[in-house]
Short mmCIF file of C-alpha atoms in Angstrom, two decimals:
data_model
loop_
_atom_site.label_atom_id
_atom_site.label_comp_id
_atom_site.label_asym_id
_atom_site.label_seq_id
_atom_site.Cartn_x
_atom_site.Cartn_y
_atom_site.Cartn_z
CA UNK A 1 -51.55 -47.45 33.19
CA UNK A 2 -48.85 -45.86 30.97
CA UNK A 3 -48.20 -47.47 27.69
CA UNK A 4 -44.51 -48.20 27.24
CA UNK A 5 -43.12 -47.50 23.76
CA UNK A 6 -41.22 -50.34 22.25
CA UNK A 7 -37.45 -50.12 21.58
CA UNK A 8 -38.14 -50.31 17.90
CA UNK A 9 -40.57 -47.42 18.15
CA UNK A 10 -38.13 -45.33 20.08
CA UNK A 11 -35.45 -45.98 17.43
CA UNK A 12 -37.81 -44.91 14.62
CA UNK A 13 -38.81 -41.76 16.52
CA UNK A 14 -35.11 -40.85 17.16
CA UNK A 15 -34.18 -41.32 13.56
CA UNK A 16 -37.18 -39.25 12.44
CA UNK A 17 -36.18 -36.42 14.77
CA UNK A 18 -32.62 -36.58 13.64
CA UNK A 19 -33.68 -36.53 9.89
CA UNK A 20 -36.01 -33.60 10.57
CA UNK A 21 -33.26 -31.73 12.37
CA UNK A 22 -30.67 -32.39 9.56
CA UNK A 23 -33.24 -31.39 6.94
CA UNK A 24 -34.03 -28.21 8.76
CA UNK A 25 -30.32 -27.27 9.19
CA UNK A 26 -29.65 -28.09 5.59
CA UNK A 27 -32.47 -25.94 4.35
CA UNK A 28 -31.33 -23.13 6.78
CA UNK A 29 -27.78 -23.31 5.61
CA UNK A 30 -28.90 -23.39 1.91
CA UNK A 31 -31.09 -20.45 2.44
CA UNK A 32 -28.25 -18.58 4.17
CA UNK A 33 -25.96 -19.40 1.31
CA UNK A 34 -28.54 -18.15 -1.21
CA UNK A 35 -28.93 -14.94 0.79
CA UNK A 36 -25.16 -14.46 0.85
CA UNK A 37 -24.85 -15.05 -2.86
CA UNK A 38 -27.60 -12.57 -3.43
CA UNK A 39 -25.78 -10.03 -1.09
CA UNK A 40 -22.67 -10.63 -3.13
CA UNK A 41 -24.54 -9.95 -6.45
CA UNK A 42 -25.97 -6.75 -4.85
CA UNK A 43 -22.55 -5.75 -3.62
CA UNK A 44 -21.05 -6.13 -7.07
CA UNK A 45 -23.95 -4.10 -8.56
CA UNK A 46 -23.54 -1.28 -6.01
CA UNK A 47 -19.77 -1.28 -6.46
CA UNK A 48 -20.06 -0.87 -10.20
CA UNK A 49 -22.66 1.90 -9.70
CA UNK A 50 -20.31 3.80 -7.41
CA UNK A 51 -16.84 3.10 -8.93
CA UNK A 52 -17.60 1.76 -12.44
CA UNK A 53 -16.74 -1.57 -14.01
CA UNK A 54 -13.09 -2.42 -13.47
CA UNK A 55 -10.93 -2.90 -16.46
CA UNK A 56 -10.38 -6.56 -17.42
CA UNK A 57 -6.59 -6.10 -16.62
CA UNK A 58 -7.08 -4.27 -13.30
CA UNK A 59 -4.97 -5.93 -10.66
CA UNK A 60 -5.98 -5.53 -7.00
CA UNK A 61 -2.41 -6.17 -5.73
CA UNK A 62 -0.91 -2.69 -5.28
CA UNK A 63 1.90 -4.05 -3.17
CA UNK A 64 3.49 -6.03 -5.87
CA UNK A 65 6.95 -4.83 -6.52
CA UNK A 66 8.32 -4.54 -10.11
CA UNK A 67 10.96 -7.05 -11.17
CA UNK A 68 11.88 -6.14 -14.69
CA UNK A 69 15.45 -4.96 -15.21
CA UNK A 70 17.26 -2.64 -17.60
CA UNK A 71 20.68 -3.65 -18.91
CA UNK A 72 23.41 -1.08 -19.48
CA UNK A 73 26.91 -2.20 -20.60
CA UNK A 74 26.53 -5.57 -18.91
CA UNK A 75 25.19 -4.11 -15.68
CA UNK A 76 21.64 -4.68 -14.43
CA UNK A 77 19.63 -1.87 -12.96
CA UNK A 78 15.92 -1.83 -11.99
CA UNK A 79 14.34 1.53 -12.68
CA UNK A 80 10.60 0.84 -12.81
CA UNK A 81 7.67 2.96 -11.86
CA UNK A 82 5.36 1.62 -9.17
CA UNK A 83 1.79 2.23 -10.36
CA UNK A 84 -0.12 3.00 -7.27
CA UNK A 85 -3.59 4.56 -6.97
CA UNK A 86 -4.48 8.00 -5.65
CA UNK A 87 -5.73 6.45 -2.45
CA UNK A 88 -2.21 5.37 -1.51
CA UNK A 89 -0.64 8.74 -2.30
CA UNK A 90 -3.24 10.61 -0.30
CA UNK A 91 -2.47 8.47 2.75
CA UNK A 92 1.36 8.47 2.63
CA UNK A 93 1.72 12.25 2.11
CA UNK A 94 1.87 13.28 5.81
CA UNK A 95 0.98 16.79 6.93
CA UNK A 96 4.00 18.89 5.96
CA UNK A 97 3.78 20.79 9.20
CA UNK A 98 5.54 17.78 10.89
CA UNK A 99 8.44 17.86 8.49
CA UNK A 100 10.22 21.20 9.27
CA UNK A 101 11.41 20.61 12.84
CA UNK A 102 12.19 16.97 12.24
CA UNK A 103 14.37 17.73 9.18
CA UNK A 104 16.11 20.58 10.96
CA UNK A 105 16.97 18.39 13.93
CA UNK A 106 17.87 15.18 11.93
CA UNK A 107 21.48 14.09 11.58
CA UNK A 108 23.19 14.40 8.22
CA UNK A 109 23.96 10.95 6.92
CA UNK A 110 26.34 9.74 4.25
CA UNK A 111 24.65 8.57 1.05
CA UNK A 112 25.25 5.00 -0.30
CA UNK A 113 24.56 5.01 -4.00
CA UNK A 114 24.57 1.18 -4.23
CA UNK A 115 21.17 0.21 -2.81
CA UNK A 116 17.68 -1.09 -3.52
CA UNK A 117 14.80 1.11 -2.43
CA UNK A 118 11.28 2.12 -3.35
CA UNK A 119 10.94 5.92 -3.34
CA UNK A 120 7.77 7.99 -3.59
CA UNK A 121 7.95 11.80 -3.77
CA UNK A 122 5.78 13.37 -1.16
CA UNK A 123 6.64 16.92 -0.39
CA UNK A 124 8.65 19.96 -1.59
CA UNK A 125 9.90 23.10 0.10
CA UNK A 126 11.72 26.17 -1.34
CA UNK A 127 11.60 29.94 -1.19
CA UNK A 128 11.93 30.00 -4.99
CA UNK A 129 8.49 29.33 -6.41
CA UNK A 130 9.85 28.79 -9.93
CA UNK A 131 11.97 25.78 -9.00
CA UNK A 132 10.96 22.11 -9.20
CA UNK A 133 13.05 19.28 -7.92
CA UNK A 134 13.98 15.73 -8.99
CA UNK A 135 16.31 12.83 -8.40
CA UNK A 136 18.20 10.68 -10.96
CA UNK A 137 20.67 8.00 -11.25
CA UNK A 138 23.71 8.87 -13.45
CA UNK A 139 25.82 6.44 -15.31
CA UNK A 140 28.96 7.44 -17.26
CA UNK A 141 27.92 11.08 -16.87
CA UNK A 142 24.45 10.50 -18.41
CA UNK A 143 21.12 10.68 -16.82
CA UNK A 144 19.28 7.35 -16.89
CA UNK A 145 15.69 6.81 -17.86
CA UNK A 146 14.53 7.97 -14.41
CA UNK A 147 16.02 11.44 -14.92
CA UNK A 148 12.55 13.06 -14.54
CA UNK A 149 10.99 10.11 -12.79
CA UNK A 150 11.25 11.11 -9.20
CA UNK A 151 10.18 14.71 -9.29
CA UNK A 152 7.62 17.36 -8.67
CA UNK A 153 5.62 17.91 -11.83
CA UNK A 154 3.29 20.87 -11.31
CA UNK A 155 4.42 24.13 -9.74
CA UNK A 156 1.46 24.34 -7.35
CA UNK A 157 2.43 27.03 -4.87
CA UNK A 158 0.35 28.96 -2.38
CA UNK A 159 1.71 32.48 -2.30
CA UNK A 160 1.32 32.75 1.49
CA UNK A 161 3.76 30.04 2.19
CA UNK A 162 5.98 30.52 5.21
CA UNK A 163 9.43 29.79 3.65
CA UNK A 164 10.70 28.35 6.96
CA UNK A 165 7.91 25.94 7.70
CA UNK A 166 5.33 25.36 4.96
CA UNK A 167 5.69 22.30 2.75
CA UNK A 168 3.81 21.70 -0.39
CA UNK A 169 2.25 18.20 -0.17
CA UNK A 170 -0.60 18.65 -2.72
CA UNK A 171 1.55 19.35 -5.77
CA UNK A 172 1.48 16.84 -8.63
CA UNK A 173 4.24 14.35 -8.05
CA UNK A 174 5.54 11.59 -10.31
CA UNK A 175 4.72 8.05 -9.39
CA UNK A 176 6.99 6.07 -7.15
CA UNK A 177 9.96 4.21 -8.51
CA UNK A 178 11.51 0.92 -7.38
CA UNK A 179 15.28 1.45 -8.02
CA UNK A 180 18.05 -1.07 -7.56
CA UNK A 181 21.62 0.17 -8.24
CA UNK A 182 23.45 -2.46 -6.25
CA UNK A 183 24.89 -4.11 -9.33
CA UNK A 184 26.50 -0.78 -10.35
CA UNK A 185 29.03 -1.01 -7.49
CA UNK A 186 31.66 -2.20 -10.03
CA UNK A 187 30.69 0.29 -12.68
CA UNK A 188 32.62 3.42 -13.30
CA UNK A 189 31.15 6.87 -12.59
CA UNK A 190 27.75 5.71 -11.28
CA UNK A 191 26.07 8.10 -8.84
CA UNK A 192 22.78 9.78 -7.87
CA UNK A 193 21.91 13.47 -8.30
CA UNK A 194 19.47 15.80 -6.64
CA UNK A 195 18.78 18.81 -8.78
CA UNK A 196 16.39 21.66 -9.48
CA UNK A 197 14.83 22.58 -12.77
CA UNK A 198 12.09 24.89 -14.13
CA UNK A 199 9.52 25.11 -16.81
CA UNK A 200 11.86 25.91 -19.75
CA UNK A 201 12.32 23.05 -22.36
CA UNK A 202 15.39 22.77 -24.57
CA UNK A 203 15.54 19.94 -27.06
CA UNK A 204 13.10 17.84 -25.12
CA UNK A 205 14.77 18.23 -21.82
CA UNK A 206 14.05 20.32 -18.72
CA UNK A 207 16.62 23.09 -18.49
CA UNK A 208 18.04 24.06 -15.16
CA UNK A 209 21.25 24.53 -13.21
CA UNK A 210 22.07 20.81 -13.45
CA UNK A 211 22.25 21.28 -17.22
CA UNK A 212 24.41 24.42 -16.92
CA UNK A 213 26.86 23.24 -14.21
CA UNK A 214 27.04 19.59 -15.17
CA UNK A 215 25.60 16.52 -13.51
CA UNK A 216 28.53 15.88 -11.13
CA UNK A 217 27.93 19.24 -9.44
CA UNK A 218 24.66 17.75 -8.02
CA UNK A 219 25.90 14.39 -6.92
CA UNK A 220 24.18 13.19 -3.77
CA UNK A 221 26.79 12.65 -0.99
CA UNK A 222 24.55 13.24 2.04
CA UNK A 223 20.90 13.20 3.00
CA UNK A 224 18.66 13.19 6.01
CA UNK A 225 16.27 10.60 7.30
CA UNK A 226 13.18 11.25 9.40
CA UNK A 227 10.31 9.22 10.79
CA UNK A 228 6.71 10.60 10.79
CA UNK A 229 3.75 8.52 11.82
CA UNK A 230 5.80 5.37 11.66
CA UNK A 231 6.92 5.99 8.08
CA UNK A 232 10.50 6.60 6.90
CA UNK A 233 11.20 9.63 4.72
CA UNK A 234 14.42 10.63 2.96
CA UNK A 235 15.19 14.28 2.55
CA UNK A 236 17.37 15.87 -0.12
CA UNK A 237 19.21 19.14 -0.68
CA UNK A 238 18.56 20.05 -4.37
CA UNK A 239 20.00 23.56 -4.35
CA UNK A 240 23.25 23.11 -2.57
CA UNK A 241 22.50 25.42 0.37
CA UNK A 242 22.40 22.79 3.13
CA UNK A 243 18.62 22.84 3.31
CA UNK A 244 17.51 19.13 3.15
CA UNK A 245 13.86 19.96 2.87
CA UNK A 246 13.77 20.62 -0.88
CA UNK A 247 12.47 17.13 -1.85
CA UNK A 248 11.02 14.69 0.67
CA UNK A 249 10.42 11.00 -0.42
CA UNK A 250 8.81 8.18 1.33
CA UNK A 251 11.24 5.31 1.59
CA UNK A 252 10.21 1.68 1.60
CA UNK A 253 12.24 -1.45 1.88
CA UNK A 254 15.67 0.19 1.58
CA UNK A 255 18.49 -2.31 1.33
CA UNK A 256 22.21 -1.70 0.84
CA UNK A 257 24.33 -4.13 -1.02
CA UNK A 258 25.86 -5.78 2.07
CA UNK A 259 22.46 -6.13 3.85
CA UNK A 260 20.16 -9.13 4.10
CA UNK A 261 16.97 -8.95 1.90
CA UNK A 262 14.22 -6.88 3.44
CA UNK A 263 11.00 -8.64 4.51
CA UNK A 264 8.14 -8.96 2.01
CA UNK A 265 5.10 -7.32 3.39
CA UNK A 266 1.56 -6.71 2.23
CA UNK A 267 -1.47 -5.22 3.95
CA UNK A 268 -4.83 -6.67 2.97
CA UNK A 269 -8.12 -4.66 3.26
CA UNK A 270 -11.29 -6.87 3.32
CA UNK A 271 -15.01 -6.30 2.85
CA UNK A 272 -16.96 -9.19 4.50
CA UNK A 273 -20.40 -8.64 2.90
CA UNK A 274 -21.82 -7.55 6.14
CA UNK A 275 -23.33 -4.70 4.16
CA UNK A 276 -24.16 -4.41 0.54
CA UNK A 277 -23.18 -0.74 0.10
CA UNK A 278 -20.30 -0.42 2.51
CA UNK A 279 -16.97 0.17 0.76
CA UNK A 280 -14.67 1.26 3.65
CA UNK A 281 -12.68 -1.99 3.25
CA UNK A 282 -11.88 -2.25 6.97
CA UNK A 283 -13.98 -5.22 8.02
CA UNK A 284 -10.64 -7.02 8.35
CA UNK A 285 -7.19 -5.44 7.95
CA UNK A 286 -4.18 -7.60 8.30
CA UNK A 287 -0.50 -7.68 7.40
CA UNK A 288 1.37 -10.71 6.10
CA UNK A 289 5.13 -10.65 6.40
CA UNK A 290 7.77 -13.01 4.97
CA UNK A 291 11.23 -12.53 6.49
CA UNK A 292 13.55 -14.81 4.65
CA UNK A 293 11.07 -17.75 4.87
CA UNK A 294 9.75 -17.04 8.32
CA UNK A 295 6.14 -15.87 7.92
CA UNK A 296 3.65 -14.26 10.20
CA UNK A 297 0.32 -12.35 10.16
CA UNK A 298 -0.61 -9.27 12.16
CA UNK A 299 -4.32 -8.40 12.40
CA UNK A 300 -4.55 -4.60 12.54
CA UNK A 301 -8.29 -3.90 12.55
CA UNK A 302 -11.60 -5.73 12.62
CA UNK A 303 -14.45 -3.40 11.53
CA UNK A 304 -17.00 -6.21 10.98
CA UNK A 305 -19.42 -7.89 13.34
CA UNK A 306 -19.62 -11.19 11.48
CA UNK A 307 -17.48 -14.16 12.55
CA UNK A 308 -14.77 -15.00 10.08
CA UNK A 309 -11.81 -17.28 9.47
CA UNK A 310 -8.60 -16.05 7.78
CA UNK A 311 -6.86 -18.65 5.71
CA UNK A 312 -3.39 -17.58 4.86
CA UNK A 313 -1.39 -20.21 3.00
CA UNK A 314 -1.72 -23.28 5.30
CA UNK A 315 -2.80 -21.37 8.44
CA UNK A 316 -6.20 -20.41 9.81
CA UNK A 317 -7.34 -17.89 12.33
CA UNK A 318 -10.96 -17.51 13.51
CA UNK A 319 -12.33 -14.48 15.30
CA UNK A 320 -14.79 -16.51 17.41
CA UNK A 321 -12.04 -18.94 18.52
CA UNK A 322 -8.65 -17.46 18.38
CA UNK A 323 -9.97 -13.88 18.74
CA UNK A 324 -12.12 -14.80 21.73
CA UNK A 325 -9.12 -16.44 23.38
CA UNK A 326 -7.32 -13.13 22.99
CA UNK A 327 -10.15 -11.35 24.70
CA UNK A 328 -12.14 -10.07 21.71
CA UNK A 329 -15.94 -10.29 21.15
CA UNK A 330 -16.73 -11.66 17.76
CA UNK A 331 -19.62 -9.23 17.33
CA UNK A 332 -17.57 -6.15 18.23
CA UNK A 333 -15.55 -3.78 15.92
CA UNK A 334 -11.92 -3.00 16.73
CA UNK A 335 -9.62 -0.13 15.69
CA UNK A 336 -11.93 1.37 12.99
CA UNK A 337 -13.69 4.09 15.06
CA UNK A 338 -12.50 7.20 16.71
CA UNK A 339 -8.80 7.57 16.91
CA UNK A 340 -7.33 4.71 14.87
CA UNK A 341 -3.97 3.25 15.90
CA UNK A 342 -2.37 2.26 12.60
CA UNK A 343 0.37 0.37 14.43
CA UNK A 344 -2.04 -1.58 16.58
CA UNK A 345 -1.42 -5.31 16.92
CA UNK A 346 -4.72 -6.96 17.63
CA UNK A 347 -3.25 -10.45 17.03
CA UNK A 348 -0.03 -11.90 15.76
CA UNK A 349 0.55 -15.47 14.77
CA UNK A 350 2.92 -17.59 12.64
CA UNK A 351 2.00 -18.46 9.14
CA UNK A 352 3.23 -21.11 6.64
CA UNK A 353 2.69 -21.46 2.95
CA UNK A 354 1.87 -17.89 2.09
CA UNK A 355 2.84 -16.98 -1.57
CA UNK A 356 3.00 -13.23 -1.96
CA UNK A 357 3.03 -13.61 -5.79
CA UNK A 358 -0.24 -15.51 -5.88
CA UNK A 359 -1.84 -13.98 -2.80
CA UNK A 360 -3.15 -17.33 -1.65
CA UNK A 361 -5.47 -15.97 1.05
CA UNK A 362 -9.18 -16.56 1.66
CA UNK A 363 -11.65 -15.05 4.06
CA UNK A 364 -14.37 -17.50 5.19
CA UNK A 365 -17.46 -15.66 6.47
CA UNK A 366 -19.42 -17.70 9.02
CA UNK A 367 -23.17 -17.99 9.86
CA UNK A 368 -23.95 -16.31 13.22
CA UNK A 369 -26.26 -19.25 14.26
CA UNK A 370 -24.62 -22.48 13.16
CA UNK A 371 -21.03 -21.26 12.85
CA UNK A 372 -20.78 -22.93 9.43
CA UNK A 373 -19.06 -21.15 6.49
CA UNK A 374 -21.57 -19.32 4.30
CA UNK A 375 -19.26 -17.88 1.69
CA UNK A 376 -15.56 -17.88 0.86
CA UNK A 377 -13.93 -14.70 -0.35
CA UNK A 378 -10.59 -15.39 -2.21
CA UNK A 379 -8.19 -12.71 -3.40
CA UNK A 380 -9.88 -11.35 -6.54
CA UNK A 381 -8.66 -12.04 -10.10
CA UNK A 382 -7.83 -9.23 -12.46
CA UNK A 383 -10.91 -7.35 -13.58
CA UNK A 384 -13.26 -8.70 -10.83
CA UNK A 385 -15.10 -6.40 -8.45
CA UNK A 386 -12.87 -6.73 -5.33
CA UNK A 387 -13.67 -7.56 -1.80
CA UNK A 388 -10.00 -7.82 -0.96
CA UNK A 389 -7.23 -5.47 -2.01
CA UNK A 390 -3.53 -5.55 -1.14
CA UNK A 391 -1.50 -2.33 -0.43
CA UNK A 392 1.99 -1.63 0.86
CA UNK A 393 2.13 -2.13 4.66
CA UNK A 394 2.49 1.63 5.20
CA UNK A 395 -0.99 2.30 3.89
CA UNK A 396 -3.76 3.57 6.27
CA UNK A 397 -7.24 2.14 6.18
CA UNK A 398 -10.57 4.03 6.32
CA UNK A 399 -12.58 4.91 9.42
CA UNK A 400 -15.88 3.10 9.88
CA UNK A 401 -18.49 3.73 7.18
CA UNK A 402 -16.12 6.03 5.29
CA UNK A 403 -16.03 4.59 1.81
CA UNK A 404 -12.99 4.60 -0.44
CA UNK A 405 -13.02 7.79 -2.64
CA UNK A 406 -14.69 7.55 -5.98
CA UNK A 407 -11.36 7.60 -7.77
CA UNK A 408 -9.52 5.47 -5.30
CA UNK A 409 -7.81 3.14 -7.65
CA UNK A 410 -7.15 5.72 -10.41
CA UNK A 411 -3.50 5.97 -11.29
CA UNK A 412 -2.23 9.60 -11.19
CA UNK A 413 -1.45 11.11 -14.59
CA UNK A 414 2.09 12.18 -15.45
CA UNK A 415 3.40 14.69 -17.92
CA UNK A 416 5.29 13.32 -20.82
CA UNK A 417 9.01 12.59 -20.47
CA UNK A 418 9.58 12.32 -24.23
#
């Protein structure tokens, strides 16, 4: 005859099983958290061994735009350098072989001197190997403080250049400048110049034709615009011969005085701690865009195999939930191997509450068994070893297991302008 357990006994057994289960899960999650914290510590150690200890003032937001202004006779003009690392310049300088035919076939456009734009010099082209090129904003027939700001610095020429097609993209260029001349629309005699100069110094200034003929002789009235690999480039004639290939600059966020503000955009590169010595920063790549208060996120790449949740402002997106609904496998990698499509939209969703100034984003890495959050990765503070970095949205990410170069966040040096 079977002995029937009392109701009280069954209740005690059930509670005991539940307690044992909770205790086991708690220990499991605690152990997983400890493992993750240990992985994080090893990641930091490996990062420092490879790249060195970051400076205490090192910011990891390379997409932040300068806001300080310079005042001249009551007018306000922004003329600040944009301090971007070598990694960015190496990725925005497109193969010059694509420039020649595009520039030759592009339509000549009228130049508007009253605009806001971020310009980065990328390529030069000339048959005269002694010339270097630059842009400047002129005010009352005087070159402003960016006279030698947007320019080629080193005359790095290969002597087998084909003068019709070959562009120099590995010369030493100045850093990019964010320039806003819209407020000068009421000023007298405000204009831009594109000029050539050479090695010779005279009283602390580069000597060249612009010095001999006068600034007005090199006023920019026309230019050409081309698109290569999804990026916009502005092309300038610095010698007055109708060849607009002399100086090619990446153009970002151009806005004329009568236009609405351009969207604020940042591209975030993420390491998810799936590996302790992997610094390709492509486990998650996503853009966040704010267009006059309307915000959205575009996921571009997912190079990790660990489940995660993006928290952007007030909005969350989870790979194992939202990604699976879109047809993705949480354990698969996307758009980081083989031929990468840098315009790929893996997912797009609305966002609220994103603050581009504070970078209020967090990546929550999840446990593969329980689905609970093991560790949260916020945007790093200055001086911390980063697991997230922000770049302008035109920046390409690395292929799988290709670490960022050893000097990836080094700022290019620049010859003195004194």
